[in-house]
Structure formats: C-alpha cells, structure tokens
Tab-separated table of C-alpha atoms in Angstrom:
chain	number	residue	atom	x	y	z
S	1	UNK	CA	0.000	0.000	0.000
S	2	UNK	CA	3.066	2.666	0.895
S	3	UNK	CA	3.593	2.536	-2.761
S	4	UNK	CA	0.601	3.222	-4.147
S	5	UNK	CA	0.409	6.438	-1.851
S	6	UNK	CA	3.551	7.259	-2.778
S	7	UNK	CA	2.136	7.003	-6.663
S	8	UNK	CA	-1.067	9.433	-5.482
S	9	UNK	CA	1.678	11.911	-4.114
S	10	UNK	CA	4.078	11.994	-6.751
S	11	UNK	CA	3.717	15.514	-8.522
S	12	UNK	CA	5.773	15.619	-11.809
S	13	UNK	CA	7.402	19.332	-11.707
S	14	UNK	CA	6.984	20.802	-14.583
S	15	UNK	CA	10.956	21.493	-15.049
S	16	UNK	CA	11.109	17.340	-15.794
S	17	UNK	CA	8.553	18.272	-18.926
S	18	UNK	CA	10.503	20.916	-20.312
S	19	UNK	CA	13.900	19.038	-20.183
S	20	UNK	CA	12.047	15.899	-21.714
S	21	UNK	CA	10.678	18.264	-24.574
S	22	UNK	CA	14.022	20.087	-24.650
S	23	UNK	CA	15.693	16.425	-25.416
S	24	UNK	CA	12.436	15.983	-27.951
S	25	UNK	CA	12.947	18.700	-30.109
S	26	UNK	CA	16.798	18.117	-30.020
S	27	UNK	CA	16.221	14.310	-31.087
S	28	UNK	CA	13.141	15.310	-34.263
S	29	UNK	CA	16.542	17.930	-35.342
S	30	UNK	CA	18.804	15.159	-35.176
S	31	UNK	CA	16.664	12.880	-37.013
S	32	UNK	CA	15.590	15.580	-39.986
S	33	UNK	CA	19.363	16.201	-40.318
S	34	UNK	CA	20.575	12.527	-40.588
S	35	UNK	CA	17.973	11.465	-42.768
S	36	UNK	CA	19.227	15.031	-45.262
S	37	UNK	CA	22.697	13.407	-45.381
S	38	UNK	CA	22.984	10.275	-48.060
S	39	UNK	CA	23.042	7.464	-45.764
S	40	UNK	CA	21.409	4.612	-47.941
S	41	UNK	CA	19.402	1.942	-46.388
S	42	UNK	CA	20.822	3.386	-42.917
S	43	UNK	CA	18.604	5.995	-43.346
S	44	UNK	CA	15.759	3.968	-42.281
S	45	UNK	CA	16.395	2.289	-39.796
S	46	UNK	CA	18.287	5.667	-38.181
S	47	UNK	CA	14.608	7.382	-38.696
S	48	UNK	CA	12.599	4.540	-36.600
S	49	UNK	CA	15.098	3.982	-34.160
S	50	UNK	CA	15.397	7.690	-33.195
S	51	UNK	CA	10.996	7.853	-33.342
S	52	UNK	CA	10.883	4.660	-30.843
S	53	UNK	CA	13.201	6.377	-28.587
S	54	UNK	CA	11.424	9.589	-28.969
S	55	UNK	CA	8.391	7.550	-27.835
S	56	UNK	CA	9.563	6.074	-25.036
S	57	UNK	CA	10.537	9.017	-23.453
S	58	UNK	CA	6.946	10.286	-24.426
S	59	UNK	CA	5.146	6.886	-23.069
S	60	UNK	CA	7.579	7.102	-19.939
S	61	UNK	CA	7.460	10.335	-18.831
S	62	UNK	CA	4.642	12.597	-20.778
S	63	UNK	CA	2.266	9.556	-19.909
S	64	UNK	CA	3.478	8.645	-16.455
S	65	UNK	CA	4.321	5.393	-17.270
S	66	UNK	CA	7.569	5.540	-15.256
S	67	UNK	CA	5.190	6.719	-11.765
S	68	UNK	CA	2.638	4.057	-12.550
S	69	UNK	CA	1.892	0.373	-11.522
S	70	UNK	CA	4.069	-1.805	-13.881
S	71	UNK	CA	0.769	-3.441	-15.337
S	72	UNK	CA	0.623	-0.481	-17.860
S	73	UNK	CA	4.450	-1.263	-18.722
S	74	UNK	CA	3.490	-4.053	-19.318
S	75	UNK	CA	0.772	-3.959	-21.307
S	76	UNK	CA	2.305	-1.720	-23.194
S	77	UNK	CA	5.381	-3.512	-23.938
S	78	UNK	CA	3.309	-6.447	-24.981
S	79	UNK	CA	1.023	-4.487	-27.371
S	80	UNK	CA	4.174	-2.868	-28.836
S	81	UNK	CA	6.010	-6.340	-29.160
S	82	UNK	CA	2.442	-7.810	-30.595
S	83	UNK	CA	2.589	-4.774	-33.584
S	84	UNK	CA	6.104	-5.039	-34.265
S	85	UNK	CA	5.849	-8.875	-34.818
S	86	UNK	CA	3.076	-8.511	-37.335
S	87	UNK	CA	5.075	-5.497	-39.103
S	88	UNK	CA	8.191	-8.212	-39.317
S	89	UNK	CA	6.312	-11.036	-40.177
S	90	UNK	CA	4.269	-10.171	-43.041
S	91	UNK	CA	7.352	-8.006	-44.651
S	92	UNK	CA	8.933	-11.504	-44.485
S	93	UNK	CA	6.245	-12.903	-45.985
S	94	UNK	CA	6.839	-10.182	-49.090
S	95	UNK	CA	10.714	-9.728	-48.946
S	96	UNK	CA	10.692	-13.779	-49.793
S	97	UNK	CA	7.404	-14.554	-51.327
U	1	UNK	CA	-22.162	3.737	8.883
U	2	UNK	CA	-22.863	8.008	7.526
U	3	UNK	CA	-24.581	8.415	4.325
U	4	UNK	CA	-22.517	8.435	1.305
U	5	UNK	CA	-23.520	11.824	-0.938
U	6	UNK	CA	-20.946	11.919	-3.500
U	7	UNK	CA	-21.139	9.606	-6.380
U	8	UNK	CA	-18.939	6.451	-6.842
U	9	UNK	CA	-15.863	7.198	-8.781
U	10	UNK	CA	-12.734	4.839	-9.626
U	11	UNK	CA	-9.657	6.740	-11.423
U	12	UNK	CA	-7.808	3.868	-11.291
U	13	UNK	CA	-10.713	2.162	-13.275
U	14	UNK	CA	-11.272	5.293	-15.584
U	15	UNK	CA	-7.262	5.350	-16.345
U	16	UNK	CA	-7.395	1.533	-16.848
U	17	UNK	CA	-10.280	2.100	-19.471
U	18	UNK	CA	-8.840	5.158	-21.226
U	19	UNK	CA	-5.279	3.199	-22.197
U	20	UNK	CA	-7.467	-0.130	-23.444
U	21	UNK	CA	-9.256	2.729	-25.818
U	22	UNK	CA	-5.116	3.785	-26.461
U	23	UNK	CA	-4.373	-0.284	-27.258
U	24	UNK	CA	-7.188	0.140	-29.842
U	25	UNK	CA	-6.404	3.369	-31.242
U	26	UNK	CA	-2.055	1.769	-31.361
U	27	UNK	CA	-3.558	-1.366	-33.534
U	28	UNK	CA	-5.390	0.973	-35.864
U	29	UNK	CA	-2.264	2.493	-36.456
U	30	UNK	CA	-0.331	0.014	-36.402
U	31	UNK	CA	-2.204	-1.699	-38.911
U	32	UNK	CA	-1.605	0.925	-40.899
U	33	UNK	CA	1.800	1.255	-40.648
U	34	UNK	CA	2.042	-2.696	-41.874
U	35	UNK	CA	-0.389	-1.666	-45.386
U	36	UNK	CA	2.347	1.299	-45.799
U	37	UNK	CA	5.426	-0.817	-45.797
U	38	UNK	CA	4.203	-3.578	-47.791
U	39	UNK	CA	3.465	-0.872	-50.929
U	40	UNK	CA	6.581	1.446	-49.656
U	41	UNK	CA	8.079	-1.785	-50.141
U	42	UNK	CA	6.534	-3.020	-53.737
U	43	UNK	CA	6.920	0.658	-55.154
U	44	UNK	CA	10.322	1.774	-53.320
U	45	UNK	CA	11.313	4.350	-56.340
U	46	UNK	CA	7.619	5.669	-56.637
U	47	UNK	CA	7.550	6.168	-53.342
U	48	UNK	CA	10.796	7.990	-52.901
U	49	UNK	CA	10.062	10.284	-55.845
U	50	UNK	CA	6.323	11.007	-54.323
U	51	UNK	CA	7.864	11.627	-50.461
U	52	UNK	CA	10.776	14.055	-51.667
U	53	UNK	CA	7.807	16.360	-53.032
U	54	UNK	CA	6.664	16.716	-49.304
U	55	UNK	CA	8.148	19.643	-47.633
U	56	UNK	CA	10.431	19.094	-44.685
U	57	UNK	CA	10.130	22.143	-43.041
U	58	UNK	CA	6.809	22.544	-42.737
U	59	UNK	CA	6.680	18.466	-41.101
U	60	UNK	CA	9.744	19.459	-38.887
U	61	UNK	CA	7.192	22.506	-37.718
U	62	UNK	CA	4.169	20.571	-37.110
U	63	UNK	CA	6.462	17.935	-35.321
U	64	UNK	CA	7.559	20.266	-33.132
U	65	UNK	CA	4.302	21.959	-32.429
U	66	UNK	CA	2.797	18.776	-31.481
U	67	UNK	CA	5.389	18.161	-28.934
U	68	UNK	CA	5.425	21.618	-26.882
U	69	UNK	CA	1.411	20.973	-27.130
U	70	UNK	CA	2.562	17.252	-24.965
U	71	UNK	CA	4.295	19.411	-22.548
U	72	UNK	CA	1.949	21.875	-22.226
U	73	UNK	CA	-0.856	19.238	-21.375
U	74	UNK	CA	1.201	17.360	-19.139
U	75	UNK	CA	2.405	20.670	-17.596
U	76	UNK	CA	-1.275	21.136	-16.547
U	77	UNK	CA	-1.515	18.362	-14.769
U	78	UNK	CA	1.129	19.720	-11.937
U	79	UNK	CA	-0.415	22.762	-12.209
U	80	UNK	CA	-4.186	21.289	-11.460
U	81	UNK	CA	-2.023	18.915	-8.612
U	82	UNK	CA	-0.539	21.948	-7.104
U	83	UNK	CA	-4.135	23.414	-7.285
U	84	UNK	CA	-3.145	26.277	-9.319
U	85	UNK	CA	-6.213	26.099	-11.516
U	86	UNK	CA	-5.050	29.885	-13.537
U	87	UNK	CA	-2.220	27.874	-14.727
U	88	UNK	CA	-3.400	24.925	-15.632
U	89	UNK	CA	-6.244	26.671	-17.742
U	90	UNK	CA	-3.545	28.899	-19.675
U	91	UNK	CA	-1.505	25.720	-20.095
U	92	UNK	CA	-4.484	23.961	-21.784
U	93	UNK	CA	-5.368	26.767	-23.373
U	94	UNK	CA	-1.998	27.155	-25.281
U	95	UNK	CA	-2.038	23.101	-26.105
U	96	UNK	CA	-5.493	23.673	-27.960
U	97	UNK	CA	-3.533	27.259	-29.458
U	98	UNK	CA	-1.025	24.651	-30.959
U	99	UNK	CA	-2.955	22.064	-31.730
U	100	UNK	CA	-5.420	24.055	-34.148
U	101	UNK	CA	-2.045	25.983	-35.689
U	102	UNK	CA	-1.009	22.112	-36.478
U	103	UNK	CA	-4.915	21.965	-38.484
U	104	UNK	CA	-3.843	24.901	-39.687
U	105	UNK	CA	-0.586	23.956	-41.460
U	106	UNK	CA	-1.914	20.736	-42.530
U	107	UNK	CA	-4.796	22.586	-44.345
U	108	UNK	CA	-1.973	24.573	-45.996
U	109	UNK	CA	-0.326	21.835	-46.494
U	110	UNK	CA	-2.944	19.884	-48.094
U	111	UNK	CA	-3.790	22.931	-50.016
U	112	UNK	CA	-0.839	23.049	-51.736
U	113	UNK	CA	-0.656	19.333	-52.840
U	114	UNK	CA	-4.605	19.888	-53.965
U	115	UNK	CA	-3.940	22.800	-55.997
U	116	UNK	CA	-1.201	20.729	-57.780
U	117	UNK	CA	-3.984	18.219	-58.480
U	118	UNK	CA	-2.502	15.393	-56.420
U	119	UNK	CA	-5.431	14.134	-54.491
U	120	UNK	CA	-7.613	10.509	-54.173
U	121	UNK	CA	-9.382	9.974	-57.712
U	122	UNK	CA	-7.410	12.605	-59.495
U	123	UNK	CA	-7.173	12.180	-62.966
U	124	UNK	CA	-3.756	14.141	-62.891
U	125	UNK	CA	-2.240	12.049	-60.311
U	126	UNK	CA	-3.533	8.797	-61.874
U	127	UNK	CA	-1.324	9.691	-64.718
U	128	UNK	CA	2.114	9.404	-62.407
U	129	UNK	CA	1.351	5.723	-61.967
U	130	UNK	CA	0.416	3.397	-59.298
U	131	UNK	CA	3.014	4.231	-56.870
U	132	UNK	CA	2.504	7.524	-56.725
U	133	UNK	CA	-1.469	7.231	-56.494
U	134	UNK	CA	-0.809	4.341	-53.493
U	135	UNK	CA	1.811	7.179	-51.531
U	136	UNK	CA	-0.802	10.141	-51.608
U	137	UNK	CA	-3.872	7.517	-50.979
U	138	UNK	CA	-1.366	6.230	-47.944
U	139	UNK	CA	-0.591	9.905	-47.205
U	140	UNK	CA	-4.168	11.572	-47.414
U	141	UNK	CA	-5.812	9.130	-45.164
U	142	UNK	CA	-3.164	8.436	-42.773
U	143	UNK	CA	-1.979	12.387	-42.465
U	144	UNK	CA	-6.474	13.084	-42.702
U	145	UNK	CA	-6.876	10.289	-39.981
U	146	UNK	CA	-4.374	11.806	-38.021
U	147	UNK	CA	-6.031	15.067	-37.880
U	148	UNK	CA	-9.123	13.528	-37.116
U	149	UNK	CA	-7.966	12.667	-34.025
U	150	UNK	CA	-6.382	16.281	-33.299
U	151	UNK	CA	-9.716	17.568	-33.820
U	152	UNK	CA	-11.390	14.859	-31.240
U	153	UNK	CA	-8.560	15.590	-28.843
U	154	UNK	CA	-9.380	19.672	-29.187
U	155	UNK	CA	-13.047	19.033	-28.298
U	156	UNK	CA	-12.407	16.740	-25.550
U	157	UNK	CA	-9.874	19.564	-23.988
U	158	UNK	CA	-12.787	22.231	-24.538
U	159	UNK	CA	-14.984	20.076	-21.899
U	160	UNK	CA	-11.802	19.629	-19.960
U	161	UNK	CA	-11.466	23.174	-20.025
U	162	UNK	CA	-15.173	24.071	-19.322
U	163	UNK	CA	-15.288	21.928	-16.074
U	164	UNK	CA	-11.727	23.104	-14.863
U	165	UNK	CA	-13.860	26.784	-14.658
U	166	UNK	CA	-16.708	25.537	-13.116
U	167	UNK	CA	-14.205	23.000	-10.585
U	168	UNK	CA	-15.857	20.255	-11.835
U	169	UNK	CA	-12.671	19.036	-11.784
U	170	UNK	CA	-9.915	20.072	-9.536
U	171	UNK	CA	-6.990	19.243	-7.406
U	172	UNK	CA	-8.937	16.346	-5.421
U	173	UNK	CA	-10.345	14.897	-8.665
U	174	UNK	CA	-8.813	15.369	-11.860
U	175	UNK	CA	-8.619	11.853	-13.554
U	176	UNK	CA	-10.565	13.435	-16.931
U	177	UNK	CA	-7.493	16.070	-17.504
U	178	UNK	CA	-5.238	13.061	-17.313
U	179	UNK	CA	-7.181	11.121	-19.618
U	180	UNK	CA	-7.233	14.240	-21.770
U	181	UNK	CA	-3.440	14.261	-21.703
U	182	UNK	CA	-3.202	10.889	-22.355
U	183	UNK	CA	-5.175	10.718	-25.731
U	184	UNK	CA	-3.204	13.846	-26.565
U	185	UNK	CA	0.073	12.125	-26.137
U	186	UNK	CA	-0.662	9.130	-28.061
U	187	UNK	CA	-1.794	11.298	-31.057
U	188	UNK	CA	1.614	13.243	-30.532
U	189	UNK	CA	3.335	9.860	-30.316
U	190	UNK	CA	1.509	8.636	-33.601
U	191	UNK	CA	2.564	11.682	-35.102
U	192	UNK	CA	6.029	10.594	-34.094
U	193	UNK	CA	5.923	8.130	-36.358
U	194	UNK	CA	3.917	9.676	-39.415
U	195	UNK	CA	6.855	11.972	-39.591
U	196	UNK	CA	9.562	9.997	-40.534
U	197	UNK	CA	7.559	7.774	-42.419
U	198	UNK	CA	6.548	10.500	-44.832
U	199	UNK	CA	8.313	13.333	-44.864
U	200	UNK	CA	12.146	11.852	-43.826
U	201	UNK	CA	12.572	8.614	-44.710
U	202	UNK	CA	13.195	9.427	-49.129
C-alpha cells in the first residue's frame, strides 16, 4: 500500500517536462538532419530507431508510465512487441514470397 | 455507517479504461503502418520520388508543435495537482492554441498538394502511376486520420477546459485532464511516427 500512496503523491514538476521536450525537439533535429545526409538503407532504420526512442521518453514520462503500476508497462510492452511482430512477419512474408 | 452523498468514482478504473481505448487506437495504427510498408516496399522508387515532393520544413514545424502541445498538457496536470487552476487553464489553453495551428498547417499543407492536383481519384495524379497514387492515398488518409484525431482531442480539452472553470474538476479529482493528456500524447506519439515515415525517410 506505501507505494501506491507514494504514486497518489508523486507531482511531476513541470521542469522534468521541459527538459524531456528540450531532449524531444533536439532528437526530431537530429533525425531531420541525418535522414538530409545520403546514408542509404541506414537511413531507415536511423529514422525509426530515433521515433521509438522519442516515444519512449513520451510513453515514460509525458504519460506517467515511469510513476505508474508496472501493469501499464506491461501492457504496453506487450502491445508494442504484438505490432512489431506482425510489421516483421508479413514483410517476411513479401521480402521472400 | 454516515450516508454516502458523492457519487462512486474509480480513477484507477477510468485510467485503466482510457489506455485499453489507447491499445485500440495503437492497432489501428499500427495496422496501418504494416499496409504502408508492404506498398513502400513493392513501389520503393515511386515512393521515394512522391515523399521528396513533401516539404520538410513545414513536417519538422508541425512535429515540433505537437510536442510543446505534450508538454503543455502534461504541464497542466502539476499545475491542477498543485491546485493552481489559472495555470493549468492557460496551459491547456496554449495546447489547444497549438494544436489548431497544427490543423492549420496541414490545411496549408494539403492545399498546396490539392492545388497541384494530387489528391484521391485525381485524374492528374492517376497519370504518375500506381506508386505515386498508393503514396498520396497512404498519405491523405493516414496524415487526414491523423487530424481527425487532433480535432477529437481539441473538443475533448474544450470540456476539460469548461469543467476546470466551473471545478468540476480540480486538485482532489482530476482523472478526466489526465485522460485528456493521455489521448493527446498518443496522437503526438503517432505523429512521431507519421513523420519519418513521410516526410524523412526518401
């Protein structure tokens, strides 16, 4: 129970959201400028890998995920997992069709 | 045993419910997403051709607008926690600000690509091939579905707003706002994703 109070007294300040949005913007810079530079099929995976990370810090701190009970982790690891898989899967199923 | 007034209420329950809606609302995407690749994948040149005619700039803008407008919202929170209800209201206030200047660069933005004659069922556009006709279907609906949900998330932050003036909610009960800010952040974080998709990745 002493964590769940802990949980209903846990006030984000709001310095946290403007370092995690400082570190946002920074990262969507980062991302428009390595994807201007010829990188070939880097490119790609450079562009998704910098938007999942974007999202964590979006799903972790901008949704409270980090302050909540660990069932929303996760569910939200599994519903992420359950997406990817299909995404890999059926471009399997096309790359070697 | 005294009387119980107040009527029953279960945050825990209405934050539970709200991210099951999110689950939804991340599968709908996602299935998107999977459609997208699978004809990004079948028309690669078509579709690099088609994305480099997007402009950068105005993406990288509407990127960042959408995430000040997630720090805003979650910014009200605090401020609703630390029962500074003046704050909170300007805070929500400038997240709905941003979120219609994101319509309203999307309607320029559309604008553009419409007065070009690239849209659905265009007999212009059908000319360019079947690549380019599957990108801008892709990108119409995806980008228009998208908005849809900015303009659902504006509404829902107008009654938000409405019953943070009349305390309706407030520093003892304010599960709604975070619901609010919740939907908000998963159409940022979708958004997140659009943006590379369309506008970076050439």
């Amino acid at each position: 129970m002493g964590k769940t109070e802990r949980e209903k007294n846990h006030i984000i300040p709001y310095r946290t959201f403007l370092y995690v949005l400082a570190l946002l913007i920074f990262l969507t810079l980062t991302s428009v400028f390595l994807t201007q530079i010829y990188l070939g099929a880097l490119t790609v995976a450079l562009a998704l890998i910098i938007a999942a990370v974007k999202s964590s810090f979006v799903l972790r701190i901008f949704m409270h995920l980090k302050f909540e009970s660990r069932l929303y982790g996760v569910l939200v690891t599994f519903v992420t997992l359950l997406i990817t898989a299909v995404i890999i899967i059926t471009l399997l199923d096309y790359i070697f069709r | 045993m005294t009387a119980v007034s107040e009527t029953y209420r279960d945050d825990q329950a209405s934050k539970f419910g709200m991210w099951l809606f999110l689950f939804t609302e991340m599968l709908l995407f996602g299935g998107l997403f999977i459609v997208y690749s699978v004809y990004r994948f079948r028309n690669a040149d078509a579709f690099h051709l088609a994305s480099e005619e997007l402009s950068v700039t105005v993406g990288t803008v509407n990127t960042i607008i959408l995430l000040v407008s997630s720090a805003t919202i979650a910014m009200s929170v605090t401020a609703i926690r630390k029962q500074d209800r003046k704050t909170a209201l300007l805070l929500l206030g400038t997240t709905a600000l941003l979120g219609l200047a994101f319509l309203v660069n999307k309607y320029f933005e559309w604008g553009e690509h419409i007065g070009e004659h690239i849209y659905p069922g265009s007999s212009v556009l059908a000319t360019r091939g079947q690549g380019d006709v599957l990108f801008y279907g892709l990108y119409y609906f995806m980008t228009g579905l998208h908005a849809l949900h900015i303009i659902v998330g504006l509404v829902f932050m107008g009654f938000v707003i409405v019953f943070i003036s009349t305390n309706r909610i407030n520093s003892g009960k304010y599960v709604m706002l975070e619901n609010c800010g919740l939907y908000w952040h998963l159409v940022d974080m979708i958004w997140i994703f659009l943006f590379p998709l369309f506008y970076l990745i050439t």
